[in-house]
């Protein structure tokens, strides 16, 4: 596949080419045919290796799509080096606000007459990011609101960036060893779906309602609820949260709150989202976690969420328990059950790597427990040894890493490993209750009824086949086509060997016969037979070397 050179893509190709050259992947630029887009006096190729922190700044300059990409890559230490992943975790998404006149025009276009329901809409935004900004307003009944408005033109810009990125990713996926090993096309597909969902504020409103309802039983956690009548795909109106960012708390403020209780409730909320509800807030960085009245934790910005399939929840709980209890063998077993092994996977090496990571985690637990860091290291070890883990695990690792930081901010002595062990029993009990619900019991009863109903007929068919000697058992143990192909090769070579032997014997018998036709002073017919036999022998040797020895070496490597 060659990269499309449509004019609207060229500007982004140039930006990406400069980025690749700066960070040591100029070979990809040349192979993709993009070197001509670089300025002739571009110094990036000759510079020393840039610092990891520069990558975050470079992505910020490229705009919102690349900022979001950097935030995704910060969760994938299996794809980018650890130093760069750590630098990307600090990637900020704050830009200068859009003039209020443009924001009001979008509100009028999206809400129409409903805009009159908002009073006191503040022109100065509460926060401004690359994709949206938030303004304060009130309803007529006095309820305080936060109105999130999408920046003008951002949708078209993101869609154009995604199209250009898709071309580059498709080339890397199909033409490089990196692409064959890490399958960036799959990562990009998940990134594109996530970003498109984030552009539709109706999705975020659904996430606020769903996760807020799931966490209602935890009194220390609150989630602002949307106002559906005042929300569209580009405007999200929700309850206003009055509080302070957790990271803005001083020492005196932390002394006045019950940090242990709040940190434990926050960890319980996320374990419940991941391991029971299957839908979790995937961006709980400290800027999205507020302390309300010193008694509650508020979660905001639900544009980025992730799902955990039911089949993965039980395995994930077992994995987190194994890591928290420093059981390396159990952790490796769970990861191998969760993931898939490639043809060249090194299972033994992977188990050794898991043991090293869990041992290191046990040594760090006494100083600063970080279960999220351990999960991300396990993800990297899996990629290094040919074990492919589901992408949800990367989001879980990043989320837990953020929770580790917030938990230690609220309570310096907080231990996430202990929190996992403490809440595991409760989560397991609720999972069993869910599985034993009335609907699940009815479903199991219907399955049992169908099994019993069809059992006599199936048994009769088996007995009839046994009585008539028609019962067969099929075993797929070998590849018949490959076996027949190998036998045919053996037969062909034996036949060719017999022909060559006949030529040599015939030539030897004709050698004493004196004829007028001579080659090299010997009877010509005999010499010709010898030459044919020699050519056939050389061809047979070459065939054996090409088709037998090379594949065997490849398998052995």
Coordinates of C-alpha atoms in Angstrom, one line a residue:
X1 CA 0.0 0.0 0.0
X2 CA 1.2 3.5 -0.8
X3 CA 0.2 6.7 1.1
X4 CA -2.4 8.8 -0.6
X5 CA -1.0 12.2 -1.6
X6 CA -4.2 14.1 -1.6
X7 CA -3.5 17.9 -1.2
X8 CA -5.5 18.2 2.0
X9 CA -3.3 15.6 3.7
X10 CA 0.1 17.1 2.8
X11 CA 0.3 19.6 5.7
X12 CA -0.3 16.8 8.2
X13 CA 2.1 14.5 6.4
X14 CA 4.8 17.2 6.8
X15 CA 4.1 17.5 10.5
X16 CA 4.3 13.8 11.1
X17 CA 7.4 13.4 8.9
X18 CA 9.2 16.1 11.0
X19 CA 8.1 14.3 14.1
X20 CA 9.4 10.9 12.9
X21 CA 12.7 12.4 11.8
X22 CA 13.2 14.2 15.1
X23 CA 12.6 11.0 17.1
X24 CA 14.8 8.7 15.1
X25 CA 12.4 7.1 12.6
X26 CA 13.4 8.9 9.5
X27 CA 13.6 5.5 7.8
X28 CA 9.8 5.3 7.8
X29 CA 9.5 8.8 6.2
X30 CA 11.8 7.8 3.4
X31 CA 10.1 4.4 2.8
X32 CA 6.7 6.2 2.7
X33 CA 8.0 8.7 0.1
X34 CA 7.4 11.7 2.4
X35 CA 11.0 12.9 2.5
X36 CA 10.3 15.5 -0.2
X37 CA 7.9 17.2 2.1
X38 CA 10.6 18.2 4.6
X39 CA 12.3 21.6 4.3
X40 CA 15.8 21.3 2.8
X41 CA 17.4 23.1 5.8
X42 CA 15.5 21.0 8.3
X43 CA 17.9 20.4 11.2
X44 CA 16.0 17.7 13.0
X45 CA 17.8 14.8 11.5
X46 CA 21.2 16.0 12.7
X47 CA 20.1 16.9 16.2
X48 CA 21.0 14.8 19.2
X49 CA 18.3 12.5 20.6
X50 CA 15.6 14.8 22.0
X51 CA 14.4 14.6 25.6
X52 CA 11.2 12.7 26.3
X53 CA 9.5 15.8 27.6
X54 CA 9.9 17.4 24.1
X55 CA 7.5 14.9 22.6
X56 CA 4.6 16.1 24.8
X57 CA 5.3 19.7 23.7
X58 CA 5.5 18.8 20.1
X59 CA 2.1 17.0 20.2
X60 CA 0.5 19.9 22.0
X61 CA 1.6 22.2 19.1
X62 CA 0.0 19.8 16.5
X63 CA -3.4 20.2 18.0
X64 CA -6.2 18.3 19.8
X65 CA -6.1 15.1 17.8
X66 CA -2.4 14.6 18.5
X67 CA -2.9 15.6 22.1
X68 CA -5.5 12.9 22.5
X69 CA -3.1 10.5 20.7
X70 CA -0.4 11.3 23.1
X71 CA -2.7 10.7 26.1
X72 CA -3.5 7.3 24.6
X73 CA 0.2 6.4 24.0
X74 CA 0.9 7.3 27.7
X75 CA -1.1 4.2 28.6
X76 CA 0.9 2.0 26.2
X77 CA 4.5 1.5 27.6
X78 CA 4.5 -1.6 25.4
X79 CA 4.5 0.6 22.3
X80 CA 6.5 3.7 23.4
X81 CA 9.6 3.6 25.7
X82 CA 8.8 4.1 29.4
X83 CA 10.5 7.5 29.6
X84 CA 8.3 8.8 26.8
X85 CA 5.1 7.2 28.3
X86 CA 5.9 8.9 31.6
X87 CA 6.4 12.3 29.8
X88 CA 3.1 11.9 27.9
X89 CA 1.2 11.3 31.2
X90 CA 1.8 15.0 32.0
X91 CA 0.4 16.1 28.6
X92 CA -1.9 19.0 29.2
X93 CA -5.0 19.9 27.2
X94 CA -5.4 23.6 28.0
X95 CA -5.5 26.3 25.4
X96 CA -6.6 29.9 25.0
X97 CA -10.4 30.2 25.2
X98 CA -12.6 30.9 22.1
X99 CA -14.2 34.4 22.1
X100 CA -17.6 34.3 23.8
X101 CA -19.4 35.6 20.7
X102 CA -18.5 32.4 18.9
X103 CA -19.6 30.3 21.8
X104 CA -22.9 32.1 22.1
X105 CA -23.5 31.6 18.3
X106 CA -23.0 27.8 18.8
X107 CA -25.4 27.8 21.8
X108 CA -28.1 29.7 19.7
X109 CA -27.6 27.3 16.8
X110 CA -27.8 24.2 19.0
X111 CA -30.4 25.2 21.6
X112 CA -32.5 27.7 19.8
X113 CA -35.3 29.0 22.0
X114 CA -34.3 26.7 24.8
X115 CA -31.3 29.0 25.4
X116 CA -33.7 31.4 27.2
X117 CA -33.8 28.8 30.0
X118 CA -30.2 29.7 30.9
X119 CA -29.6 32.7 33.1
X120 CA -26.4 34.5 34.0
X121 CA -24.3 32.7 31.3
X122 CA -20.7 33.7 32.2
X123 CA -18.6 35.0 29.3
X124 CA -15.4 33.9 31.0
X125 CA -15.0 30.1 30.8
X126 CA -14.4 28.0 33.9
X127 CA -12.0 25.9 31.8
X128 CA -10.8 25.8 28.2
X129 CA -9.5 22.7 26.4
X130 CA -8.6 22.0 22.8
X131 CA -12.0 20.4 22.0
X132 CA -14.4 22.4 24.3
X133 CA -14.8 25.0 27.0
X134 CA -17.0 25.2 30.0
X135 CA -19.1 28.2 31.1
X136 CA -21.1 28.8 34.3
X137 CA -24.9 29.4 34.1
X138 CA -28.1 29.0 36.2
X139 CA -31.6 27.8 35.6
X140 CA -34.6 29.9 36.4
X141 CA -35.2 27.8 39.5
X142 CA -31.7 28.7 40.8
X143 CA -29.9 25.4 40.0
X144 CA -26.3 26.0 39.1
X145 CA -25.0 24.6 35.8
X146 CA -21.9 23.9 33.9
X147 CA -22.3 24.3 30.1
X148 CA -19.8 22.5 28.0
X149 CA -19.6 23.9 24.4
X150 CA -17.6 22.4 21.6
X151 CA -15.1 24.7 19.9
X152 CA -16.1 25.9 16.4
X153 CA -14.7 23.9 13.6
X154 CA -13.1 21.3 15.8
X155 CA -15.1 18.4 14.4
X156 CA -13.9 19.0 10.8
X157 CA -10.3 19.4 12.0
X158 CA -10.4 16.2 14.0
X159 CA -12.0 14.2 11.1
X160 CA -9.4 15.5 8.6
X161 CA -6.5 14.6 11.1
X162 CA -8.0 11.1 11.5
X163 CA -8.1 10.5 7.8
X164 CA -4.5 11.6 7.4
X165 CA -3.4 9.4 10.4
X166 CA -5.3 6.4 8.9
X167 CA -3.1 6.6 5.8
X168 CA 0.1 6.7 7.8
X169 CA -0.9 4.0 10.2
X170 CA -2.0 1.7 7.4
X171 CA 1.5 2.1 5.8
X172 CA 3.3 1.4 9.1
X173 CA 1.0 -1.5 9.8
X174 CA 1.8 -3.2 6.5
X175 CA 5.4 -2.3 5.7
X176 CA 7.4 -2.4 9.0
X177 CA 8.4 -4.9 11.6
X178 CA 6.9 -2.5 14.2
X179 CA 3.6 -2.8 12.5
X180 CA 3.7 -6.6 12.3
X181 CA 4.6 -6.8 16.0
X182 CA 2.4 -4.2 17.7
X183 CA -0.5 -4.0 15.1
X184 CA -0.9 -0.2 15.4
X185 CA -3.9 -0.4 13.1
X186 CA -5.9 -2.1 15.9
X187 CA -4.8 0.6 18.4
X188 CA -5.7 3.4 15.9
X189 CA -9.2 1.9 15.4
X190 CA -9.9 2.0 19.1
X191 CA -8.5 5.6 19.3
X192 CA -10.7 6.7 16.4
X193 CA -13.8 5.2 17.9
X194 CA -13.0 6.8 21.3
X195 CA -12.3 10.3 19.8
X196 CA -15.5 10.2 17.6
X197 CA -17.5 9.3 20.7
X198 CA -15.9 12.2 22.5
X199 CA -17.0 14.6 19.8
X200 CA -20.6 13.6 20.4
X201 CA -21.6 15.1 23.8
X202 CA -24.8 13.0 23.8
X203 CA -22.6 10.0 24.5
X204 CA -21.0 11.8 27.4
X205 CA -24.4 12.6 28.8
X206 CA -25.3 8.9 28.7
X207 CA -22.0 8.1 30.5
X208 CA -22.8 10.6 33.2
X209 CA -26.2 9.2 33.8
X210 CA -25.2 5.5 33.7
X211 CA -22.0 5.8 35.9
X212 CA -23.7 8.2 38.3
X213 CA -26.6 5.7 38.7
X214 CA -24.1 2.8 39.3
X215 CA -22.2 4.7 42.0
X216 CA -25.3 6.1 43.8
X217 CA -24.8 3.6 46.6
X218 CA -21.4 5.0 47.5
X219 CA -22.2 8.2 49.5
X220 CA -18.7 9.7 49.3
X221 CA -18.8 9.8 45.5
X222 CA -20.9 12.1 43.3
X223 CA -21.2 12.5 39.5
X224 CA -22.8 15.6 38.0
X225 CA -26.0 14.7 36.2
X226 CA -26.8 16.0 32.7
X227 CA -29.8 18.2 31.8
X228 CA -31.1 16.3 28.7
X229 CA -33.4 19.1 27.6
X230 CA -30.4 21.5 27.3
X231 CA -27.9 19.1 25.7
X232 CA -27.1 18.3 22.1
X233 CA -24.2 16.7 20.2
X234 CA -22.2 19.9 20.6
X235 CA -23.5 21.3 23.9
X236 CA -23.6 19.4 27.2
X237 CA -25.4 21.1 30.1
X238 CA -24.9 19.4 33.5
X239 CA -25.0 20.1 37.2
X240 CA -22.3 22.5 38.5
X241 CA -19.8 21.0 40.9
X242 CA -18.4 23.4 43.5
X243 CA -15.2 22.2 44.9
X244 CA -11.4 22.1 44.6
X245 CA -9.1 19.9 42.6
X246 CA -7.6 17.3 44.8
X247 CA -4.1 18.4 43.6
X248 CA -4.8 22.0 44.9
X249 CA -5.3 20.9 48.5
X250 CA -2.7 22.2 50.9
X251 CA -1.3 20.4 53.9
X252 CA -3.8 22.2 56.3
X253 CA -6.8 21.3 54.1
X254 CA -5.7 17.6 54.0
X255 CA -5.5 17.6 57.8
X256 CA -9.2 18.7 58.0
X257 CA -10.6 15.9 55.8
X258 CA -10.9 12.1 56.3
X259 CA -8.4 11.2 53.6
X260 CA -8.4 7.5 54.3
X261 CA -12.1 7.2 54.0
X262 CA -12.2 9.3 50.8
X263 CA -9.3 7.5 49.1
X264 CA -10.9 4.1 50.0
X265 CA -14.3 5.2 48.6
X266 CA -12.7 6.4 45.4
X267 CA -10.8 3.1 44.9
X268 CA -14.0 1.1 45.7
X269 CA -15.9 3.2 43.1
X270 CA -13.4 2.4 40.3
X271 CA -13.1 -1.3 41.3
X272 CA -16.9 -1.5 41.1
X273 CA -17.0 0.2 37.7
X274 CA -14.3 -2.1 36.2
X275 CA -15.1 -5.4 37.9
X276 CA -18.9 -5.3 38.3
X277 CA -20.5 -2.6 36.1
X278 CA -18.2 -3.1 33.1
X279 CA -18.3 0.7 32.3
X280 CA -15.7 3.0 33.9
X281 CA -14.5 6.6 33.8
X282 CA -11.1 6.1 32.0
X283 CA -9.7 9.6 32.6
X284 CA -9.5 10.2 36.4
X285 CA -6.4 12.4 36.3
X286 CA -6.1 14.7 39.3
X287 CA -7.7 17.6 37.3
X288 CA -10.9 15.6 36.9
X289 CA -11.3 14.8 40.6
X290 CA -12.8 17.4 42.9
X291 CA -13.2 17.6 46.7
X292 CA -16.7 18.8 47.5
X293 CA -17.3 20.3 51.0
X294 CA -14.5 18.3 52.4
X295 CA -16.8 15.2 52.5
X296 CA -17.3 14.0 49.0
X297 CA -15.3 13.3 45.8
X298 CA -16.8 14.5 42.5
X299 CA -15.8 13.0 39.2
X300 CA -16.1 15.1 36.1
X301 CA -15.3 15.0 32.3
X302 CA -16.7 11.7 31.1
X303 CA -15.8 12.0 27.5
X304 CA -13.4 9.1 27.8
X305 CA -14.8 5.9 29.1
X306 CA -13.9 2.2 28.6
X307 CA -15.8 -1.0 28.8
X308 CA -14.8 -4.3 30.3
X309 CA -16.6 -7.3 28.8
X310 CA -18.2 -9.7 31.4
X311 CA -15.8 -12.5 30.5
X312 CA -12.8 -10.3 31.3
X313 CA -14.1 -9.0 34.7
X314 CA -13.5 -12.2 36.6
X315 CA -10.1 -12.7 35.1
X316 CA -9.2 -9.1 35.9
X317 CA -10.2 -9.4 39.5
X318 CA -8.0 -12.5 39.9
X319 CA -5.1 -10.7 38.2
X320 CA -5.4 -7.7 40.5
X321 CA -5.6 -10.0 43.6
X322 CA -2.6 -11.9 42.4
X323 CA -0.6 -8.7 42.0
X324 CA -1.7 -7.2 45.3
X325 CA -0.8 -10.4 47.1
X326 CA 2.5 -10.8 45.2
X327 CA 1.6 -14.2 43.6
X328 CA 3.6 -14.1 40.4
X329 CA 2.7 -17.5 39.1
X330 CA -1.0 -16.8 39.4
X331 CA -0.6 -13.4 37.7
X332 CA 1.3 -15.0 34.8
X333 CA -1.4 -17.6 34.5
X334 CA -4.2 -15.0 34.4
X335 CA -2.4 -12.9 31.8
X336 CA -1.9 -15.9 29.5
X337 CA -5.6 -16.7 29.9
X338 CA -6.6 -13.1 29.1
X339 CA -4.3 -12.7 26.2
X340 CA -3.3 -14.6 23.1
X341 CA 0.1 -15.9 22.2
X342 CA 1.7 -15.2 18.9
X343 CA 3.5 -17.9 16.9
X344 CA 6.9 -16.8 18.3
X345 CA 5.7 -16.2 21.9
X346 CA 8.2 -16.9 24.7
X347 CA 5.9 -18.1 27.5
X348 CA 8.8 -19.1 29.8
X349 CA 10.5 -15.7 29.4
X350 CA 7.2 -14.0 30.0
X351 CA 6.7 -15.9 33.3
X352 CA 10.2 -14.9 34.4
X353 CA 9.4 -11.2 33.5
X354 CA 6.2 -11.4 35.5
X355 CA 8.0 -12.8 38.5
X356 CA 10.5 -9.9 38.3
X357 CA 7.8 -7.3 38.1
X358 CA 5.7 -8.7 40.9
X359 CA 8.8 -9.1 43.1
X360 CA 9.7 -5.4 42.4
X361 CA 6.1 -4.4 43.2
X362 CA 6.4 -6.2 46.6
X363 CA 9.7 -4.4 47.3
X364 CA 8.1 -1.0 46.5
X365 CA 4.9 -1.6 48.4
X366 CA 6.4 -0.6 51.7
X367 CA 7.6 2.7 50.2
X368 CA 4.9 3.8 47.7
X369 CA 2.4 1.2 46.5
X370 CA 1.5 1.6 42.9
X371 CA -0.7 -1.2 41.5
X372 CA -1.3 0.8 38.3
X373 CA 2.4 0.9 37.6
X374 CA 2.7 -2.8 38.0
X375 CA -0.2 -3.4 35.5
X376 CA 1.4 -1.2 32.9
X377 CA 4.8 -3.0 33.4
X378 CA 3.0 -6.3 32.9
X379 CA 1.5 -5.0 29.7
X380 CA 5.0 -4.1 28.4
X381 CA 6.5 -7.5 29.4
X382 CA 3.7 -9.2 27.5
X383 CA 4.4 -7.2 24.3
X384 CA 8.2 -8.0 24.6
X385 CA 7.5 -11.7 24.8
X386 CA 4.8 -12.0 22.1
X387 CA 1.7 -12.1 24.3
X388 CA -1.1 -9.9 23.1
X389 CA -3.3 -8.5 25.8
X390 CA -6.7 -6.8 25.3
X391 CA -6.6 -3.0 24.9
X392 CA -8.9 -2.6 27.9
X393 CA -6.0 -3.6 30.1
X394 CA -4.0 -0.6 29.1
X395 CA -6.8 1.8 30.0
X396 CA -7.3 0.0 33.3
X397 CA -3.5 0.3 34.1
X398 CA -3.6 4.0 33.3
X399 CA -6.7 4.5 35.4
X400 CA -5.2 2.7 38.4
X401 CA -2.0 4.7 38.1
X402 CA -4.0 7.9 38.3
X403 CA -5.9 6.5 41.3
X404 CA -2.6 5.7 43.0
X405 CA -1.5 9.3 42.7
X406 CA -4.9 10.7 43.9
X407 CA -5.1 8.2 46.8
X408 CA -1.6 9.2 48.0
X409 CA -2.6 12.9 47.8
X410 CA -5.7 12.3 49.9
X411 CA -3.9 10.0 52.3
X412 CA -0.1 9.5 52.2
X413 CA -0.5 6.2 53.9
X414 CA -3.1 4.8 51.6
X415 CA -2.4 1.3 50.3
X416 CA -4.2 0.4 47.0
X417 CA -3.2 -3.3 47.4
X418 CA -5.0 -3.5 50.7
X419 CA -8.0 -1.7 49.2
X420 CA -8.2 -4.4 46.4
X421 CA -8.1 -7.2 48.9
X422 CA -10.7 -5.5 51.1
X423 CA -13.2 -4.9 48.4
X424 CA -12.7 -8.1 46.4
X425 CA -15.0 -10.2 48.5
X426 CA -17.8 -7.6 48.3
X427 CA -17.4 -7.3 44.5
X428 CA -17.4 -11.1 44.1
X429 CA -20.5 -11.4 46.2
X430 CA -22.4 -8.8 44.1
X431 CA -21.3 -10.5 40.9
X432 CA -22.7 -13.8 42.2
X433 CA -25.9 -12.1 43.1
X434 CA -26.1 -10.6 39.7
X435 CA -25.4 -14.0 38.1
X436 CA -28.1 -15.6 40.2
X437 CA -30.8 -13.0 39.4
X438 CA -34.3 -14.0 38.5
X439 CA -33.6 -13.5 34.8
X440 CA -30.4 -15.5 34.9
X441 CA -32.2 -18.4 36.7
X442 CA -35.0 -18.4 34.1
X443 CA -32.5 -18.4 31.3
X444 CA -30.7 -21.4 32.9
X445 CA -34.1 -23.2 33.4
X446 CA -34.9 -22.7 29.7
X447 CA -31.5 -24.1 28.7
X448 CA -32.0 -27.1 31.0
X449 CA -35.5 -27.7 29.6
X450 CA -34.2 -27.7 26.0
X451 CA -31.4 -30.1 27.0
X452 CA -33.8 -32.5 28.6
X453 CA -36.3 -32.2 25.8
X454 CA -33.9 -33.0 23.0
X455 CA -31.8 -35.6 25.0
X456 CA -33.8 -38.8 24.2
X457 CA -33.7 -38.1 20.4
X458 CA -30.0 -37.4 20.4
X459 CA -29.3 -40.6 22.4
X460 CA -31.5 -42.6 20.0
X461 CA -29.5 -41.3 17.0
X462 CA -26.2 -42.3 18.6
X463 CA -27.5 -45.8 19.5
X464 CA -28.8 -46.3 16.0
X465 CA -25.5 -45.3 14.4
X466 CA -23.7 -47.7 16.8
X467 CA -26.1 -50.6 15.9
X468 CA -25.7 -50.0 12.2
X469 CA -21.9 -49.6 12.4
X470 CA -22.1 -46.0 11.2
X471 CA -20.8 -44.3 14.3
X472 CA -17.7 -42.2 13.4
X473 CA -15.2 -40.1 15.4
X474 CA -13.4 -37.4 13.6
X475 CA -10.0 -36.4 14.9
X476 CA -8.2 -33.3 13.4
X477 CA -4.7 -34.2 14.4
X478 CA -2.7 -33.5 11.2
X479 CA -2.9 -31.3 8.1
X480 CA -3.7 -33.9 5.4
X481 CA -3.0 -31.5 2.5
X482 CA 0.4 -30.7 3.8
X483 CA 1.1 -34.4 4.4
X484 CA 0.1 -35.3 0.8
X485 CA 2.3 -32.5 -0.5
X486 CA 5.3 -33.7 1.5
X487 CA 4.7 -37.3 0.2
X488 CA 4.5 -36.1 -3.3
X489 CA 7.8 -34.2 -3.0
X490 CA 9.5 -37.4 -1.6
X491 CA 8.1 -39.5 -4.5
X492 CA 9.2 -37.0 -7.1
X493 CA 12.8 -36.9 -5.7
X494 CA 13.0 -40.7 -5.6
X495 CA 11.9 -40.9 -9.2
X496 CA 14.4 -38.2 -10.2
X497 CA 17.1 -40.1 -8.4
X498 CA 16.3 -43.3 -10.2
X499 CA 16.4 -41.5 -13.6
X500 CA 19.7 -40.0 -12.7
X501 CA 21.1 -43.4 -11.7
X502 CA 19.8 -44.9 -15.0
X503 CA 21.6 -42.2 -17.0
X504 CA 24.9 -42.8 -15.2
X505 CA 24.6 -46.6 -15.6
X506 CA 23.7 -46.1 -19.3
X507 CA 26.6 -43.8 -19.8
X508 CA 29.0 -46.2 -18.2
X509 CA 27.8 -49.0 -20.5
X510 CA 28.1 -46.9 -23.6
X511 CA 31.6 -45.7 -22.8
X512 CA 33.5 -48.7 -24.3
X513 CA 31.4 -48.4 -27.6
X514 CA 33.6 -46.7 -30.2
X515 CA 31.7 -44.2 -32.4
X516 CA 32.6 -41.4 -34.8
X517 CA 30.8 -38.8 -32.6
X518 CA 33.1 -37.9 -29.8
X519 CA 33.2 -35.2 -27.1
X520 CA 36.4 -34.3 -25.2
X521 CA 38.0 -37.4 -26.8
X522 CA 35.3 -39.8 -25.4
X523 CA 32.2 -41.3 -27.0
X524 CA 29.8 -38.4 -27.4
X525 CA 26.6 -40.2 -26.4
X526 CA 28.1 -41.5 -23.2
X527 CA 29.4 -38.0 -22.3
X528 CA 26.1 -36.4 -23.0
X529 CA 24.4 -38.9 -20.6
X530 CA 27.0 -38.0 -18.0
X531 CA 26.3 -34.3 -18.4
X532 CA 22.6 -34.7 -18.2
X533 CA 23.0 -36.7 -15.0
X534 CA 25.3 -34.1 -13.5
X535 CA 22.9 -31.2 -14.3
X536 CA 20.0 -33.2 -12.8
X537 CA 22.1 -33.9 -9.7
X538 CA 23.0 -30.2 -9.2
X539 CA 19.3 -29.2 -9.7
X540 CA 18.2 -31.7 -7.1
X541 CA 20.8 -30.4 -4.6
X542 CA 19.7 -26.8 -5.2
X543 CA 16.0 -27.8 -4.7
X544 CA 16.8 -29.5 -1.4
X545 CA 18.8 -26.5 -0.1
X546 CA 16.1 -24.0 -1.1
X547 CA 13.0 -25.9 0.1
X548 CA 14.2 -28.0 3.0
X549 CA 17.1 -26.5 4.8
X550 CA 16.0 -22.9 4.9
X551 CA 12.5 -23.6 6.3
X552 CA 14.0 -25.8 8.9
X553 CA 16.4 -23.0 10.0
X554 CA 13.5 -20.6 10.1
X555 CA 11.5 -22.9 12.4
X556 CA 14.5 -23.4 14.6
X557 CA 15.1 -19.7 15.0

